[in-house]
PDB file of C-alpha atoms in Angstrom:
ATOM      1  CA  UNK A 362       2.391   6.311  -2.225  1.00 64.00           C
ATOM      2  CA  UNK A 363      -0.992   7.289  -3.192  1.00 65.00           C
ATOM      3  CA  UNK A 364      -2.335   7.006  -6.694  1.00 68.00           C
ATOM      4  CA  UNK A 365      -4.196  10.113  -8.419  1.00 71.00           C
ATOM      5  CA  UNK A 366      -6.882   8.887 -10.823  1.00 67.00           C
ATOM      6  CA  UNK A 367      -9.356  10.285 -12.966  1.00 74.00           C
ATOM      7  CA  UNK A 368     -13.290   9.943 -12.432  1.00 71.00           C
ATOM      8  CA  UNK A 369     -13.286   8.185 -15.755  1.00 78.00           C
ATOM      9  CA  UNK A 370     -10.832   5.442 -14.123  1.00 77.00           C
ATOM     10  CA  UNK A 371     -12.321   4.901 -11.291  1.00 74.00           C
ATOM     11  CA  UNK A 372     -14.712   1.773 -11.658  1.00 79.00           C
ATOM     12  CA  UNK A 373     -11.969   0.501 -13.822  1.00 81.00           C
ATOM     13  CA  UNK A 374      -9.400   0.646 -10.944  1.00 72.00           C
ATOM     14  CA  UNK A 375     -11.633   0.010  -8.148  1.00 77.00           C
ATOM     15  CA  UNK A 376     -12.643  -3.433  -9.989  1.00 80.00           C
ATOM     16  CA  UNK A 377      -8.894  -4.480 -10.576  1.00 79.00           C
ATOM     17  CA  UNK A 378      -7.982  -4.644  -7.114  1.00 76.00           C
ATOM     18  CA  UNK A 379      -9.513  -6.757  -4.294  1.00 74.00           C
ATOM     19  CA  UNK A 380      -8.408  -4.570  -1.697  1.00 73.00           C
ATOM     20  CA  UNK A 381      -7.548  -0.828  -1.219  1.00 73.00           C
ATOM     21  CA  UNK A 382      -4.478  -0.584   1.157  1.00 75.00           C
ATOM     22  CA  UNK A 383      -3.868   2.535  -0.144  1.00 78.00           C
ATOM     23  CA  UNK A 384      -6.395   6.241   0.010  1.00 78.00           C
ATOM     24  CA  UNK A 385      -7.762   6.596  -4.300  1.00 75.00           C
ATOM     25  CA  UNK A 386      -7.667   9.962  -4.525  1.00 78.00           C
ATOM     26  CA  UNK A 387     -10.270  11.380  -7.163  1.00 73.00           C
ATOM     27  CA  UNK A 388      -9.308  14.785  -8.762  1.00 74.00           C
ATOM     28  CA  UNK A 389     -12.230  16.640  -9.926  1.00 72.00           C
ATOM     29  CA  UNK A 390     -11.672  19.957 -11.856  1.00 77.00           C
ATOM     30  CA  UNK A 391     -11.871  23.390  -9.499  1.00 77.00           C
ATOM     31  CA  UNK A 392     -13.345  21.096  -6.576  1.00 78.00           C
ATOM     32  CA  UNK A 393     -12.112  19.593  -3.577  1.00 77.00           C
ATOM     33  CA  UNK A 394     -10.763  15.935  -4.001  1.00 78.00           C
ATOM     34  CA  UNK A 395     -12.777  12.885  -3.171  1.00 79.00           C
ATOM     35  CA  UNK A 396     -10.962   9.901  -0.911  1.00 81.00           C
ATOM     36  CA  UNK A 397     -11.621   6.464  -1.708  1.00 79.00           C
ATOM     37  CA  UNK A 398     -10.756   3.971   1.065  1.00 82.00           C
ATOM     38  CA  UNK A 399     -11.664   0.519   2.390  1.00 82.00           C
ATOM     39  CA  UNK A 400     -14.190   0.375   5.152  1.00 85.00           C
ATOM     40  CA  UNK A 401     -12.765  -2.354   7.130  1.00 85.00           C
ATOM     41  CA  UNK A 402      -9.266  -0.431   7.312  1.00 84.00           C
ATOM     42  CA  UNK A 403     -11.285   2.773   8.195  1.00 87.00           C
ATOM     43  CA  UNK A 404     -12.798   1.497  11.040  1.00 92.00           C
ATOM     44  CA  UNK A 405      -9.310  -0.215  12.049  1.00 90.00           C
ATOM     45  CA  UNK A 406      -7.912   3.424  11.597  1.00 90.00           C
ATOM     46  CA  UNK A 407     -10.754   4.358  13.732  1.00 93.00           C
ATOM     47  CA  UNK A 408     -10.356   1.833  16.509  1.00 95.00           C
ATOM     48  CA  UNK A 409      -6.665   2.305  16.466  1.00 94.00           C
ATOM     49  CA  UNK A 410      -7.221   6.208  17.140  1.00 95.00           C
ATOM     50  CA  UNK A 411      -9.544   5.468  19.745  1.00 95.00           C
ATOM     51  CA  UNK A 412      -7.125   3.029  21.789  1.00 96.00           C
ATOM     52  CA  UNK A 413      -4.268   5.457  21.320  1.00 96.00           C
ATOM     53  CA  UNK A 414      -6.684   8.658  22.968  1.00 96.00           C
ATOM     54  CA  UNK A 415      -7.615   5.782  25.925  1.00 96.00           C
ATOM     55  CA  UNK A 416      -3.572   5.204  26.637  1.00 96.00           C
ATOM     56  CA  UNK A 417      -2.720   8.862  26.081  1.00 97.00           C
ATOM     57  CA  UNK A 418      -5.280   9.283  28.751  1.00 96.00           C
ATOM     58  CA  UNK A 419      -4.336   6.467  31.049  1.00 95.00           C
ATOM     59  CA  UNK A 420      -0.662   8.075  30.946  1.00 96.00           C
ATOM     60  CA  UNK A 421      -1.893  11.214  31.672  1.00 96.00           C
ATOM     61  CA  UNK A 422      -3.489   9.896  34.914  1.00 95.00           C
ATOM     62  CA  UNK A 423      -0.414   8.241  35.756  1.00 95.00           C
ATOM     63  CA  UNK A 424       1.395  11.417  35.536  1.00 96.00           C
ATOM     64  CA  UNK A 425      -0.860  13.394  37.790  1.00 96.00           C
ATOM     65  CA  UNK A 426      -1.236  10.516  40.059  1.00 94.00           C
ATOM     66  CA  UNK A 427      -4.665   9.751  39.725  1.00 94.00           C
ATOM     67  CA  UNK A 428      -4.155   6.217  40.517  1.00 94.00           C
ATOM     68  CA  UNK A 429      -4.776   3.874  43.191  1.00 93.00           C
ATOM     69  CA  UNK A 430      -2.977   0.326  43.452  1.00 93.00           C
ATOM     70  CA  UNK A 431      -4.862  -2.836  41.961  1.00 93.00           C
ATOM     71  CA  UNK A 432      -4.855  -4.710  45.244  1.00 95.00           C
ATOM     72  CA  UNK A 433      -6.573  -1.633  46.799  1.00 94.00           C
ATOM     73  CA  UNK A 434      -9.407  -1.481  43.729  1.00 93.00           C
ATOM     74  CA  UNK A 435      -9.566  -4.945  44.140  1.00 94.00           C
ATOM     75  CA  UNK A 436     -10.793  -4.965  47.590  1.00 94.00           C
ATOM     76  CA  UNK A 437     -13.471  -2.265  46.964  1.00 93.00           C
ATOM     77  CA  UNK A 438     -15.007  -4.597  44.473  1.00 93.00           C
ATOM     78  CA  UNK A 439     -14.947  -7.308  46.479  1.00 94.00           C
ATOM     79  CA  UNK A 440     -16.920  -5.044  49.246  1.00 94.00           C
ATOM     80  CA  UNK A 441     -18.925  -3.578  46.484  1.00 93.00           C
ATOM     81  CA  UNK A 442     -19.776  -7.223  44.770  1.00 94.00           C
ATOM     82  CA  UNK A 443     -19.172 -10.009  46.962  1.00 87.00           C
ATOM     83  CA  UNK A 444     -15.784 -12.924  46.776  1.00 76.00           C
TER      84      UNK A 444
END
């Protein structure tokens, strides 16, 4: 569950913990919230999205049958590049 802190917390909590697992959600009076998340997990969140939008794709090719078999693909780089 996320934790709501103030802005007057927030080097205080930032500094107790090692690593954010978690969003830090800032509330700021009659403005929109700020996030506070770890990089590193960011970019995993980021890589992670990407992957999944690469398989959605790759089953979406399945499904329409744009596909050829591997032995077949195989071949044509063998022509293309050489044994």
């Amino acid at each position: 569950m996320q934790r709501e802190i103030t802005v007057r917390e927030i080097e205080s909590t930032l500094n107790k913990y090692d690593n954010i697992d978690e969003p830090i959600i800032v509330k700021r009076d009659n403005k929109s919230r700020v996030v506070i998340i770890d990089m590193e997990e960011y970019f995993e969140k980021l890589n992670e999205l990407e992957i999944i939008k690469h398989l959605q794709k790759s089953e979406e090719d399945i499904e329409k049958g744009r596909t050829i078999p591997a032995d077949k693909y195989f071949m044509e780089l063998r022509v293309r590049y050489g044994n």
